[in-house]
PDB file of C-alpha atoms in Angstrom:
ATOM      1  CA  MET G   1    -101.651   3.855  86.321  1.00 36.00           C
ATOM      2  CA  THR G   2    -100.118   5.653  89.291  1.00 44.00           C
ATOM      3  CA  SER G   3     -99.196   9.464  89.259  1.00 66.00           C
ATOM      4  CA  LYS G   4     -96.285   9.588  91.421  1.00 81.00           C
ATOM      5  CA  LYS G   5     -95.385  12.662  93.503  1.00 92.00           C
ATOM      6  CA  THR G   6     -91.892  13.586  94.733  1.00 97.00           C
ATOM      7  CA  VAL G   7     -91.402  15.821  97.706  1.00 98.00           C
ATOM      8  CA  HIS G   8     -87.977  17.139  98.292  1.00 99.00           C
ATOM      9  CA  ILE G   9     -86.538  17.903 101.630  1.00 99.00           C
ATOM     10  CA  ALA G  10     -83.472  20.321 101.953  1.00 99.00           C
ATOM     11  CA  VAL G  11     -80.856  18.911 104.584  1.00 99.00           C
ATOM     12  CA  TYR G  12     -77.916  20.691 105.863  1.00 99.00           C
ATOM     13  CA  ASP G  13     -75.607  20.840 108.986  1.00 99.00           C
ATOM     14  CA  THR G  14     -77.446  21.984 112.149  1.00 98.00           C
ATOM     15  CA  LEU G  15     -80.826  20.925 110.579  1.00 99.00           C
ATOM     16  CA  ALA G  16     -83.650  21.223 113.197  1.00 99.00           C
ATOM     17  CA  ASP G  17     -84.657  17.484 113.459  1.00 98.00           C
ATOM     18  CA  TRP G  18     -88.154  18.031 114.823  1.00 98.00           C
ATOM     19  CA  GLU G  19     -89.438  20.586 112.245  1.00 99.00           C
ATOM     20  CA  TYR G  20     -89.773  18.240 109.266  1.00 98.00           C
ATOM     21  CA  GLY G  21     -90.488  14.831 110.741  1.00 97.00           C
ATOM     22  CA  TYR G  22     -94.418  15.155 110.898  1.00 98.00           C
ATOM     23  CA  ALA G  23     -94.296  16.267 107.162  1.00 98.00           C
ATOM     24  CA  ALA G  24     -92.014  13.590 105.846  1.00 97.00           C
ATOM     25  CA  THR G  25     -93.908  10.878 107.741  1.00 95.00           C
ATOM     26  CA  ALA G  26     -97.465  12.137 106.763  1.00 95.00           C
ATOM     27  CA  VAL G  27     -96.497  12.675 103.292  1.00 95.00           C
ATOM     28  CA  SER G  28     -94.939   9.198 102.625  1.00 91.00           C
ATOM     29  CA  GLY G  29     -95.852   6.805 105.354  1.00 75.00           C
ATOM     30  CA  THR G  30     -99.397   6.989 106.384  1.00 81.00           C
ATOM     31  CA  PRO G  31    -102.507   4.958 105.260  1.00 88.00           C
ATOM     32  CA  TYR G  32    -104.804   7.904 105.256  1.00 88.00           C
ATOM     33  CA  HIS G  33    -104.058   9.278 101.800  1.00 88.00           C
ATOM     34  CA  ARG G  34    -106.878  10.078  99.401  1.00 82.00           C
ATOM     35  CA  ALA G  35    -105.117   7.645  96.824  1.00 70.00           C
ATOM     36  CA  PRO G  36    -103.009   5.428  99.030  1.00 65.00           C
ATOM     37  CA  ARG G  37    -101.863   3.389  96.111  1.00 64.00           C
ATOM     38  CA  ASP G  38    -100.376   6.341  94.425  1.00 68.00           C
ATOM     39  CA  PRO G  39     -96.842   6.551  95.794  1.00 78.00           C
ATOM     40  CA  VAL G  40     -95.122   9.653  97.190  1.00 91.00           C
ATOM     41  CA  GLU G  41     -91.417   9.612  97.264  1.00 95.00           C
ATOM     42  CA  VAL G  42     -89.370  11.748  99.701  1.00 97.00           C
ATOM     43  CA  ARG G  43     -85.893  12.532  98.656  1.00 98.00           C
ATOM     44  CA  ALA G  44     -83.312  14.633 100.671  1.00 99.00           C
ATOM     45  CA  VAL G  45     -81.295  17.236  98.965  1.00 99.00           C
ATOM     46  CA  SER G  46     -78.107  18.899 100.352  1.00 99.00           C
ATOM     47  CA  LEU G  47     -75.927  21.679  98.906  1.00 98.00           C
ATOM     48  CA  THR G  48     -73.292  19.302  97.561  1.00 98.00           C
ATOM     49  CA  GLY G  49     -74.598  15.854  97.880  1.00 98.00           C
ATOM     50  CA  ALA G  50     -72.286  15.248 100.828  1.00 98.00           C
ATOM     51  CA  PRO G  51     -73.626  13.926 104.278  1.00 98.00           C
ATOM     52  CA  VAL G  52     -74.809  16.291 106.805  1.00 99.00           C
ATOM     53  CA  THR G  53     -75.115  16.276 110.594  1.00 99.00           C
ATOM     54  CA  THR G  54     -78.332  17.476 112.129  1.00 99.00           C
ATOM     55  CA  LEU G  55     -78.722  19.496 115.319  1.00 98.00           C
ATOM     56  CA  GLY G  56     -79.614  16.303 117.032  1.00 98.00           C
ATOM     57  CA  GLY G  57     -76.368  14.778 115.863  1.00 98.00           C
ATOM     58  CA  LEU G  58     -77.781  12.318 113.225  1.00 98.00           C
ATOM     59  CA  ARG G  59     -75.760  11.940 110.137  1.00 98.00           C
ATOM     60  CA  LEU G  60     -77.887  11.990 106.983  1.00 98.00           C
ATOM     61  CA  LEU G  61     -76.881  10.834 103.428  1.00 98.00           C
ATOM     62  CA  PRO G  62     -78.624  12.937 100.819  1.00 99.00           C
ATOM     63  CA  ASP G  63     -80.171  11.537  97.623  1.00 99.00           C
ATOM     64  CA  LEU G  64     -78.970  14.419  95.459  1.00 98.00           C
ATOM     65  CA  ALA G  65     -77.040  17.748  95.369  1.00 99.00           C
ATOM     66  CA  LEU G  66     -78.843  21.051  94.954  1.00 99.00           C
ATOM     67  CA  ASP G  67     -77.547  21.497  91.334  1.00 98.00           C
ATOM     68  CA  ALA G  68     -79.316  18.391  90.350  1.00 98.00           C
ATOM     69  CA  LEU G  69     -82.662  19.488  91.838  1.00 98.00           C
ATOM     70  CA  ARG G  70     -85.150  20.653  89.001  1.00 98.00           C
ATOM     71  CA  SER G  71     -88.540  22.010  89.694  1.00 98.00           C
ATOM     72  CA  GLU G  72     -90.184  19.842  86.915  1.00 97.00           C
ATOM     73  CA  ASP G  73     -89.055  16.803  88.924  1.00 97.00           C
ATOM     74  CA  SER G  74     -90.722  17.809  92.164  1.00 98.00           C
ATOM     75  CA  SER G  75     -94.054  18.271  93.704  1.00 98.00           C
ATOM     76  CA  LEU G  76     -92.986  20.435  96.627  1.00 99.00           C
ATOM     77  CA  LEU G  77     -89.767  21.602  98.201  1.00 99.00           C
ATOM     78  CA  ILE G  78     -89.571  21.556 101.981  1.00 99.00           C
ATOM     79  CA  LEU G  79     -86.994  23.956 103.728  1.00 99.00           C
ATOM     80  CA  PRO G  80     -86.566  23.088 107.404  1.00 99.00           C
ATOM     81  CA  GLY G  81     -84.891  25.488 109.917  1.00 99.00           C
ATOM     82  CA  ALA G  82     -81.147  25.199 110.817  1.00 99.00           C
ATOM     83  CA  GLN G  83     -78.689  27.315 112.796  1.00 98.00           C
ATOM     84  CA  LEU G  84     -76.879  27.929 109.459  1.00 98.00           C
ATOM     85  CA  TRP G  85     -79.827  30.135 108.336  1.00 98.00           C
ATOM     86  CA  ASP G  86     -78.805  32.687 110.951  1.00 97.00           C
ATOM     87  CA  SER G  87     -75.112  32.486 110.611  1.00 92.00           C
ATOM     88  CA  GLY G  88     -74.183  33.771 107.142  1.00 87.00           C
ATOM     89  CA  GLU G  89     -75.385  33.057 103.505  1.00 94.00           C
ATOM     90  CA  ASP G  90     -74.216  29.378 103.369  1.00 97.00           C
ATOM     91  CA  LEU G  91     -77.875  28.264 102.671  1.00 98.00           C
ATOM     92  CA  ALA G  92     -78.630  31.176 100.361  1.00 98.00           C
ATOM     93  CA  PRO G  93     -78.486  28.844  97.343  1.00 99.00           C
ATOM     94  CA  PHE G  94     -81.706  27.045  98.786  1.00 99.00           C
ATOM     95  CA  ALA G  95     -83.421  30.241  99.006  1.00 99.00           C
ATOM     96  CA  ALA G  96     -82.621  31.074  95.392  1.00 98.00           C
ATOM     97  CA  ARG G  97     -83.810  27.629  94.420  1.00 99.00           C
ATOM     98  CA  ALA G  98     -87.132  28.414  96.269  1.00 99.00           C
ATOM     99  CA  ARG G  99     -87.504  31.385  94.050  1.00 99.00           C
ATOM    100  CA  ALA G 100     -87.088  29.221  90.913  1.00 98.00           C
ATOM    101  CA  PHE G 101     -89.686  26.682  92.262  1.00 99.00           C
ATOM    102  CA  LEU G 102     -92.248  29.315  92.970  1.00 99.00           C
ATOM    103  CA  GLN G 103     -91.684  30.981  89.601  1.00 98.00           C
ATOM    104  CA  ALA G 104     -92.247  27.526  87.975  1.00 98.00           C
ATOM    105  CA  GLY G 105     -95.513  27.022  89.963  1.00 98.00           C
ATOM    106  CA  VAL G 106     -93.999  24.347  92.266  1.00 99.00           C
ATOM    107  CA  PRO G 107     -94.898  24.868  96.119  1.00 99.00           C
ATOM    108  CA  VAL G 108     -92.281  25.637  98.668  1.00 99.00           C
ATOM    109  CA  ALA G 109     -92.653  25.044 102.533  1.00 99.00           C
ATOM    110  CA  ALA G 110     -90.423  26.882 104.906  1.00 99.00           C
ATOM    111  CA  ILE G 111     -90.226  26.786 108.567  1.00 99.00           C
ATOM    112  CA  CYS G 112     -88.328  28.487 111.314  1.00 98.00           C
ATOM    113  CA  GLY G 113     -85.049  29.759 110.107  1.00 98.00           C
ATOM    114  CA  ALA G 114     -85.682  29.140 106.398  1.00 99.00           C
ATOM    115  CA  THR G 115     -88.395  31.824 106.609  1.00 99.00           C
ATOM    116  CA  ALA G 116     -85.518  34.199 107.256  1.00 99.00           C
ATOM    117  CA  GLY G 117     -83.571  33.078 104.238  1.00 99.00           C
ATOM    118  CA  LEU G 118     -86.695  33.507 102.136  1.00 99.00           C
ATOM    119  CA  ALA G 119     -87.149  37.028 103.706  1.00 99.00           C
ATOM    120  CA  ARG G 120     -83.565  37.898 102.712  1.00 98.00           C
ATOM    121  CA  GLU G 121     -84.419  36.535  99.149  1.00 98.00           C
ATOM    122  CA  GLY G 122     -87.376  38.836  98.859  1.00 98.00           C
ATOM    123  CA  LEU G 123     -89.855  35.963  98.669  1.00 99.00           C
ATOM    124  CA  LEU G 124     -92.045  37.177 101.524  1.00 99.00           C
ATOM    125  CA  ASP G 125     -92.551  40.862 100.365  1.00 99.00           C
ATOM    126  CA  ASP G 126     -95.660  40.144  98.431  1.00 98.00           C
ATOM    127  CA  ARG G 127     -97.116  37.091 100.261  1.00 99.00           C
ATOM    128  CA  GLU G 128     -98.739  36.441 103.615  1.00 99.00           C
ATOM    129  CA  HIS G 129     -96.524  34.490 105.825  1.00 99.00           C
ATOM    130  CA  THR G 130     -95.432  33.812 109.399  1.00 99.00           C
ATOM    131  CA  SER G 131     -92.399  32.784 111.355  1.00 99.00           C
ATOM    132  CA  ALA G 132     -91.141  32.507 114.981  1.00 98.00           C
ATOM    133  CA  VAL G 133     -92.180  36.259 115.598  1.00 98.00           C
ATOM    134  CA  ALA G 134     -92.476  39.247 113.436  1.00 99.00           C
ATOM    135  CA  GLU G 135     -89.423  40.917 114.957  1.00 98.00           C
ATOM    136  CA  TYR G 136     -87.262  37.951 113.893  1.00 99.00           C
ATOM    137  CA  LEU G 137     -88.092  38.701 110.056  1.00 99.00           C
ATOM    138  CA  ALA G 138     -87.724  42.459 110.736  1.00 98.00           C
ATOM    139  CA  GLU G 139     -84.118  41.935 111.365  1.00 98.00           C
ATOM    140  CA  GLN G 140     -83.462  40.390 107.975  1.00 98.00           C
ATOM    141  CA  PRO G 141     -81.630  42.565 105.467  1.00 97.00           C
ATOM    142  CA  GLY G 142     -83.909  43.777 102.766  1.00 96.00           C
ATOM    143  CA  TYR G 143     -87.141  42.239 104.183  1.00 98.00           C
ATOM    144  CA  LYS G 144     -90.300  44.379 103.061  1.00 98.00           C
ATOM    145  CA  GLY G 145     -92.971  41.979 104.169  1.00 98.00           C
ATOM    146  CA  HIS G 146     -93.930  43.536 107.537  1.00 98.00           C
ATOM    147  CA  ASP G 147     -97.541  44.278 106.495  1.00 98.00           C
ATOM    148  CA  ARG G 148     -97.907  40.642 105.192  1.00 99.00           C
ATOM    149  CA  TYR G 149     -97.012  39.029 108.493  1.00 99.00           C
ATOM    150  CA  LEU G 150     -99.786  37.028 110.150  1.00 99.00           C
ATOM    151  CA  ASP G 151     -99.565  35.849 113.790  1.00 98.00           C
ATOM    152  CA  GLN G 152    -100.755  32.370 113.006  1.00 98.00           C
ATOM    153  CA  ASP G 153     -99.526  28.698 113.442  1.00 98.00           C
ATOM    154  CA  ALA G 154     -98.810  28.355 109.673  1.00 99.00           C
ATOM    155  CA  VAL G 155     -99.863  30.236 106.461  1.00 99.00           C
ATOM    156  CA  THR G 156    -100.094  29.370 102.898  1.00 99.00           C
ATOM    157  CA  ASP G 157    -100.304  31.880 100.099  1.00 99.00           C
ATOM    158  CA  ARG G 158     -99.996  31.241  96.399  1.00 98.00           C
ATOM    159  CA  GLY G 159     -97.819  28.106  96.856  1.00 98.00           C
ATOM    160  CA  LEU G 160     -95.585  29.320  99.639  1.00 99.00           C
ATOM    161  CA  ILE G 161     -96.097  27.778 103.132  1.00 99.00           C
ATOM    162  CA  THR G 162     -94.424  29.149 106.148  1.00 99.00           C
ATOM    163  CA  ALA G 163     -94.580  28.301 109.896  1.00 99.00           C
ATOM    164  CA  GLY G 164     -92.629  28.889 113.174  1.00 98.00           C
ATOM    165  CA  PRO G 165     -90.313  26.437 115.002  1.00 98.00           C
ATOM    166  CA  THR G 166     -92.911  25.390 117.247  1.00 98.00           C
ATOM    167  CA  GLU G 167     -95.562  24.477 114.723  1.00 99.00           C
ATOM    168  CA  PRO G 168     -94.275  21.241 112.850  1.00 99.00           C
ATOM    169  CA  VAL G 169     -97.736  19.784 113.016  1.00 99.00           C
ATOM    170  CA  ALA G 170     -99.373  22.866 111.480  1.00 99.00           C
ATOM    171  CA  PHE G 171     -96.561  23.015 108.966  1.00 99.00           C
ATOM    172  CA  ALA G 172     -97.298  19.400 107.960  1.00 99.00           C
ATOM    173  CA  ARG G 173    -100.990  20.093 107.777  1.00 99.00           C
ATOM    174  CA  GLU G 174    -100.527  22.843 105.172  1.00 99.00           C
ATOM    175  CA  ILE G 175     -98.217  20.624 103.135  1.00 98.00           C
ATOM    176  CA  LEU G 176    -100.704  17.933 103.147  1.00 97.00           C
ATOM    177  CA  ALA G 177    -103.354  20.311 102.058  1.00 98.00           C
ATOM    178  CA  GLU G 178    -101.367  21.684  99.306  1.00 98.00           C
ATOM    179  CA  LEU G 179    -100.561  18.303  97.952  1.00 96.00           C
ATOM    180  CA  HIS G 180    -104.247  17.239  98.292  1.00 94.00           C
ATOM    181  CA  LEU G 181    -103.079  14.025  99.892  1.00 93.00           C
ATOM    182  CA  MET G 182    -106.066  13.582 102.427  1.00 93.00           C
ATOM    183  CA  GLU G 183    -109.753  14.240 102.352  1.00 93.00           C
ATOM    184  CA  PRO G 184    -110.473  17.423 104.122  1.00 96.00           C
ATOM    185  CA  HIS G 185    -112.255  15.571 107.186  1.00 96.00           C
ATOM    186  CA  VAL G 186    -109.212  13.165 107.434  1.00 96.00           C
ATOM    187  CA  LEU G 187    -106.710  15.890 107.264  1.00 97.00           C
ATOM    188  CA  ASP G 188    -108.628  17.748 110.144  1.00 98.00           C
ATOM    189  CA  ALA G 189    -108.720  14.608 112.247  1.00 98.00           C
ATOM    190  CA  TRP G 190    -104.862  14.024 111.541  1.00 97.00           C
ATOM    191  CA  PHE G 191    -104.101  17.507 112.764  1.00 98.00           C
ATOM    192  CA  ARG G 192    -106.407  17.141 115.900  1.00 98.00           C
ATOM    193  CA  LEU G 193    -104.787  13.947 116.916  1.00 98.00           C
ATOM    194  CA  TYR G 194    -101.074  15.038 116.422  1.00 97.00           C
ATOM    195  CA  ARG G 195    -101.684  18.680 117.669  1.00 97.00           C
ATOM    196  CA  ASN G 196    -104.312  18.114 120.436  1.00 97.00           C
ATOM    197  CA  SER G 197    -104.223  14.309 121.147  1.00 97.00           C
ATOM    198  CA  ASP G 198    -107.906  14.223 120.448  1.00 97.00           C
ATOM    199  CA  PRO G 199    -109.133  10.723 120.968  1.00 95.00           C
ATOM    200  CA  THR G 200    -112.133  11.082 118.656  1.00 95.00           C
ATOM    201  CA  ALA G 201    -109.791  11.992 115.725  1.00 97.00           C
ATOM    202  CA  PHE G 202    -108.057   8.523 116.193  1.00 96.00           C
ATOM    203  CA  LEU G 203    -111.300   6.825 115.286  1.00 95.00           C
ATOM    204  CA  THR G 204    -111.858   8.894 112.272  1.00 94.00           C
ATOM    205  CA  LEU G 205    -108.219   8.080 111.069  1.00 94.00           C
ATOM    206  CA  MET G 206    -108.696   4.377 111.716  1.00 94.00           C
ATOM    207  CA  SER G 207    -111.941   4.426 109.608  1.00 92.00           C
ATOM    208  CA  ALA G 208    -110.115   6.163 106.714  1.00 90.00           C
ATOM    209  CA  ALA G 209    -107.407   3.621 106.893  1.00 90.00           C
ATOM    210  CA  GLU G 210    -109.690   0.796 106.835  1.00 90.00           C
ATOM    211  CA  ALA G 211    -111.618   2.315 103.864  1.00 85.00           C
ATOM    212  CA  ALA G 212    -108.295   2.837 101.940  1.00 80.00           C
ATOM    213  CA  ALA G 213    -107.194  -0.771 102.595  1.00 82.00           C
ATOM    214  CA  ALA G 214    -110.483  -2.050 101.302  1.00 82.00           C
ATOM    215  CA  ASP G 215    -110.256   0.158  98.273  1.00 75.00           C
ATOM    216  CA  ALA G 216    -106.825  -1.162  97.554  1.00 70.00           C
ATOM    217  CA  ALA G 217    -107.933  -4.688  97.972  1.00 71.00           C
ATOM    218  CA  GLY G 218    -110.809  -4.174  95.676  1.00 68.00           C
ATOM    219  CA  THR G 219    -108.575  -2.628  93.106  1.00 62.00           C
ATOM    220  CA  ALA G 220    -106.220  -5.550  93.248  1.00 58.00           C
ATOM    221  CA  ASP G 221    -108.643  -8.152  92.748  1.00 64.00           C
ATOM    222  CA  GLY G 222    -110.575  -6.264  89.959  1.00 63.00           C
ATOM    223  CA  SER G 223    -113.652  -5.365  92.192  1.00 54.00           C
ATOM    224  CA  GLY G 224    -112.640  -1.823  93.054  1.00 54.00           C
ATOM    225  CA  ARG G 225    -113.815   1.323  91.557  1.00 50.00           C
ATOM    226  CA  ASP G 226    -111.009   1.268  88.978  1.00 48.00           C
ATOM    227  CA  GLY G 227    -110.872  -2.311  88.427  1.00 42.00           C
ATOM    228  CA  GLY G 228    -113.088  -2.547  85.408  1.00 41.00           C
ATOM    229  CA  GLU G 229    -111.017  -0.081  83.533  1.00 38.00           C
TER     230      GLU G 229
END
Protein backbone atom coordinates (compact mmCIF):
# COMPACT_ATOMS: atom_id res chain seq x y z
CA MET A 1 0.00 0.00 0.00
CA THR A 2 1.35 3.44 -0.88
CA SER A 3 1.49 6.42 1.45
CA LYS A 4 0.58 9.39 -0.67
CA LYS A 5 2.01 12.82 0.05
CA THR A 6 0.43 16.05 -1.16
CA VAL A 7 2.44 19.25 -1.46
CA HIS A 8 0.50 22.47 -1.95
CA ILE A 9 1.97 25.47 -3.77
CA ALA A 10 0.38 28.88 -3.31
CA VAL A 11 -0.12 30.74 -6.59
CA TYR A 12 -1.08 34.35 -7.11
CA ASP A 13 -0.75 37.18 -9.60
CA THR A 14 2.88 38.36 -10.03
CA LEU A 15 4.15 34.96 -8.84
CA ALA A 16 7.94 34.64 -9.26
CA ASP A 17 8.17 31.76 -11.75
CA TRP A 18 11.77 30.72 -11.02
CA GLU A 19 11.40 30.34 -7.28
CA TYR A 20 9.27 27.19 -7.06
CA GLY A 21 10.21 25.30 -10.25
CA TYR A 22 13.05 23.20 -8.85
CA ALA A 23 10.99 22.25 -5.80
CA ALA A 24 7.86 21.33 -7.74
CA THR A 25 9.78 19.20 -10.21
CA ALA A 26 12.02 17.49 -7.68
CA VAL A 27 9.11 16.70 -5.37
CA SER A 28 6.92 15.12 -8.03
CA GLY A 29 8.89 14.40 -11.17
CA THR A 30 12.30 12.84 -10.48
CA PRO A 31 13.29 9.14 -10.36
CA TYR A 32 15.60 9.66 -7.37
CA HIS A 33 13.12 9.38 -4.53
CA ARG A 34 13.71 7.10 -1.58
CA ALA A 35 10.38 5.39 -2.34
CA PRO A 36 9.69 6.16 -6.01
CA ARG A 37 6.55 4.04 -6.12
CA ASP A 38 4.93 6.19 -3.42
CA PRO A 39 3.28 9.09 -5.27
CA VAL A 40 3.69 12.75 -4.41
CA GLU A 41 0.95 15.02 -5.70
CA VAL A 42 1.55 18.73 -6.22
CA ARG A 43 -1.54 20.95 -6.11
CA ALA A 44 -1.84 24.68 -6.73
CA VAL A 45 -3.81 26.89 -4.35
CA SER A 46 -4.99 30.40 -5.15
CA LEU A 47 -6.86 32.84 -2.95
CA THR A 48 -10.24 32.31 -4.62
CA GLY A 49 -9.63 29.40 -6.98
CA ALA A 50 -9.58 31.74 -9.97
CA PRO A 51 -6.73 31.65 -12.53
CA VAL A 52 -3.66 33.76 -11.83
CA THR A 53 -0.99 35.33 -14.03
CA THR A 54 2.65 34.91 -13.05
CA LEU A 55 5.41 37.48 -13.33
CA GLY A 56 6.51 35.72 -16.51
CA GLY A 57 3.07 36.05 -18.04
CA LEU A 58 1.95 32.44 -17.62
CA ARG A 59 -1.71 31.89 -16.79
CA LEU A 60 -2.16 29.20 -14.13
CA LEU A 61 -5.37 27.37 -13.24
CA PRO A 62 -5.33 26.43 -9.52
CA ASP A 63 -6.66 23.15 -8.15
CA LEU A 64 -8.42 24.72 -5.19
CA ALA A 65 -9.11 27.91 -3.28
CA LEU A 66 -7.37 28.78 -0.03
CA ASP A 67 -10.57 28.32 1.97
CA ALA A 68 -10.61 24.66 0.94
CA LEU A 69 -7.02 24.00 2.01
CA ARG A 70 -6.74 22.00 5.24
CA SER A 71 -3.52 21.21 7.04
CA GLU A 72 -4.57 17.59 7.56
CA ASP A 73 -4.71 17.13 3.79
CA SER A 74 -1.20 18.45 3.17
CA SER A 75 2.38 17.32 3.70
CA LEU A 76 3.88 20.78 3.10
CA LEU A 77 2.83 24.26 1.96
CA ILE A 78 5.10 26.23 -0.40
CA LEU A 79 4.78 30.01 -0.51
CA PRO A 80 6.74 31.46 -3.46
CA GLY A 81 7.56 35.13 -3.77
CA ALA A 82 5.50 37.64 -5.73
CA GLN A 83 5.36 41.39 -6.16
CA LEU A 84 2.03 41.33 -4.32
CA TRP A 85 3.81 40.42 -1.08
CA ASP A 86 5.36 43.91 -1.15
CA SER A 87 2.35 45.93 -2.27
CA GLY A 88 -0.22 45.58 0.48
CA GLU A 89 -1.96 42.83 2.40
CA ASP A 90 -3.63 40.98 -0.49
CA LEU A 91 -1.65 37.84 0.33
CA ALA A 92 -1.95 38.09 4.12
CA PRO A 93 -4.45 35.18 4.18
CA PHE A 94 -1.66 32.88 2.97
CA ALA A 95 0.56 33.97 5.86
CA ALA A 96 -2.29 33.34 8.27
CA ARG A 97 -2.77 29.87 6.79
CA ALA A 98 0.96 29.26 7.21
CA ARG A 99 0.53 29.95 10.92
CA ALA A 100 -2.27 27.37 11.09
CA PHE A 101 -0.12 24.82 9.26
CA LEU A 102 2.83 25.28 11.61
CA GLN A 103 0.58 25.06 14.64
CA ALA A 104 -0.73 21.76 13.25
CA GLY A 105 2.80 20.45 12.73
CA VAL A 106 2.71 20.70 8.92
CA PRO A 107 5.85 22.24 7.36
CA VAL A 108 5.81 25.53 5.47
CA ALA A 109 8.40 26.74 2.95
CA ALA A 110 8.63 30.45 2.07
CA ILE A 111 10.98 32.15 -0.36
CA CYS A 112 11.70 35.78 -1.24
CA GLY A 113 8.69 38.07 -0.71
CA ALA A 114 6.78 35.36 1.11
CA THR A 115 9.29 35.66 3.96
CA ALA A 116 8.19 39.28 4.36
CA GLY A 117 4.60 38.13 4.68
CA LEU A 118 5.59 35.66 7.37
CA ALA A 119 7.61 38.36 9.12
CA ARG A 120 4.54 40.58 9.30
CA GLU A 121 2.57 37.61 10.62
CA GLY A 122 5.13 37.18 13.43
CA LEU A 123 6.19 33.72 12.33
CA LEU A 124 9.90 34.57 12.11
CA ASP A 125 10.23 36.09 15.57
CA ASP A 126 11.12 32.83 17.33
CA ARG A 127 12.60 30.78 14.48
CA GLU A 128 15.93 30.98 12.71
CA HIS A 129 15.38 32.16 9.15
CA THR A 130 16.78 33.91 6.12
CA SER A 131 15.54 36.02 3.21
CA ALA A 132 16.95 38.29 0.50
CA VAL A 133 18.85 40.43 3.04
CA ALA A 134 18.31 41.21 6.70
CA GLU A 135 17.38 44.81 5.89
CA TYR A 136 14.43 43.64 3.79
CA LEU A 137 12.82 41.93 6.76
CA ALA A 138 13.76 44.76 9.10
CA GLU A 139 11.44 47.01 7.11
CA GLN A 140 8.41 44.80 7.77
CA PRO A 141 5.91 46.09 10.37
CA GLY A 142 5.99 44.14 13.61
CA TYR A 143 9.05 42.06 12.74
CA LYS A 144 11.03 41.09 15.86
CA GLY A 145 13.23 38.33 14.52
CA HIS A 146 16.40 40.36 13.90
CA ASP A 147 18.49 38.17 16.20
CA ARG A 148 17.27 35.02 14.45
CA TYR A 149 18.31 36.06 10.95
CA LEU A 150 21.01 33.91 9.31
CA ASP A 151 22.95 34.89 6.20
CA GLN A 152 22.63 31.47 4.53
CA ASP A 153 21.27 30.12 1.26
CA ALA A 154 18.30 28.50 3.01
CA VAL A 155 17.31 27.78 6.60
CA THR A 156 15.01 25.23 8.23
CA ASP A 157 13.85 25.64 11.81
CA ARG A 158 11.05 23.60 13.39
CA GLY A 159 9.19 22.98 10.18
CA LEU A 160 9.66 26.42 8.63
CA ILE A 161 11.89 26.71 5.56
CA THR A 162 13.04 30.12 4.30
CA ALA A 163 15.24 31.25 1.42
CA GLY A 164 16.10 34.32 -0.61
CA PRO A 165 15.10 34.96 -4.24
CA THR A 166 18.40 33.78 -5.72
CA GLU A 167 18.35 30.40 -3.97
CA PRO A 168 15.62 28.24 -5.57
CA VAL A 169 17.90 25.18 -5.61
CA ALA A 170 18.78 25.45 -1.91
CA PHE A 171 15.09 26.11 -1.22
CA ALA A 172 14.19 22.87 -2.99
CA ARG A 173 16.96 21.01 -1.16
CA GLU A 174 15.46 21.94 2.20
CA ILE A 175 11.98 20.91 1.04
CA LEU A 176 13.23 17.54 -0.16
CA ALA A 177 15.04 17.01 3.14
CA GLU A 178 11.99 17.98 5.18
CA LEU A 179 9.85 15.47 3.28
CA HIS A 180 12.56 12.74 3.46
CA LEU A 181 12.12 12.03 -0.25
CA MET A 182 15.75 11.22 -1.07
CA GLU A 183 18.56 9.38 0.63
CA PRO A 184 21.05 11.93 2.04
CA HIS A 185 23.81 11.12 -0.47
CA VAL A 186 21.32 11.35 -3.35
CA LEU A 187 20.02 14.70 -2.13
CA ASP A 188 23.58 15.96 -1.81
CA ALA A 189 24.28 14.90 -5.41
CA TRP A 190 21.05 16.51 -6.63
CA PHE A 191 22.05 19.80 -5.02
CA ARG A 192 25.60 19.67 -6.37
CA LEU A 193 24.35 19.00 -9.89
CA TYR A 194 21.72 21.72 -10.07
CA ARG A 195 23.62 24.29 -8.01
CA ASN A 196 27.19 23.70 -9.15
CA SER A 197 26.87 21.66 -12.39
CA ASP A 198 29.07 19.00 -10.78
CA PRO A 199 29.45 16.15 -13.32
CA THR A 200 30.25 13.59 -10.62
CA ALA A 201 26.87 14.31 -9.06
CA PHE A 202 25.14 13.32 -12.30
CA LEU A 203 26.68 9.85 -12.08
CA THR A 204 25.41 9.44 -8.53
CA LEU A 205 21.91 10.41 -9.61
CA MET A 206 21.95 7.99 -12.52
CA SER A 207 22.94 5.18 -10.16
CA ALA A 208 20.11 6.14 -7.83
CA ALA A 209 17.62 6.15 -10.70
CA GLU A 210 18.78 2.73 -11.89
CA ALA A 211 18.49 1.31 -8.38
CA ALA A 212 15.00 2.76 -7.98
CA ALA A 213 13.91 1.32 -11.33
CA ALA A 214 15.26 -2.10 -10.41
CA ASP A 215 13.51 -1.97 -7.05
CA ALA A 216 10.22 -1.00 -8.70
CA ALA A 217 10.56 -3.79 -11.26
CA GLY A 218 11.30 -6.31 -8.55
CA THR A 219 8.26 -5.24 -6.58
CA ALA A 220 6.06 -5.47 -9.67
CA ASP A 221 7.05 -9.09 -10.37
CA GLY A 222 7.07 -10.12 -6.71
CA SER A 223 10.84 -10.42 -6.33
CA GLY A 224 11.44 -7.08 -4.60
CA ARG A 225 11.95 -6.58 -0.92
CA ASP A 226 8.22 -6.04 -0.38
CA GLY A 227 7.08 -8.61 -2.90
CA GLY A 228 6.55 -11.46 -0.44
CA GLU A 229 4.28 -9.49 1.87
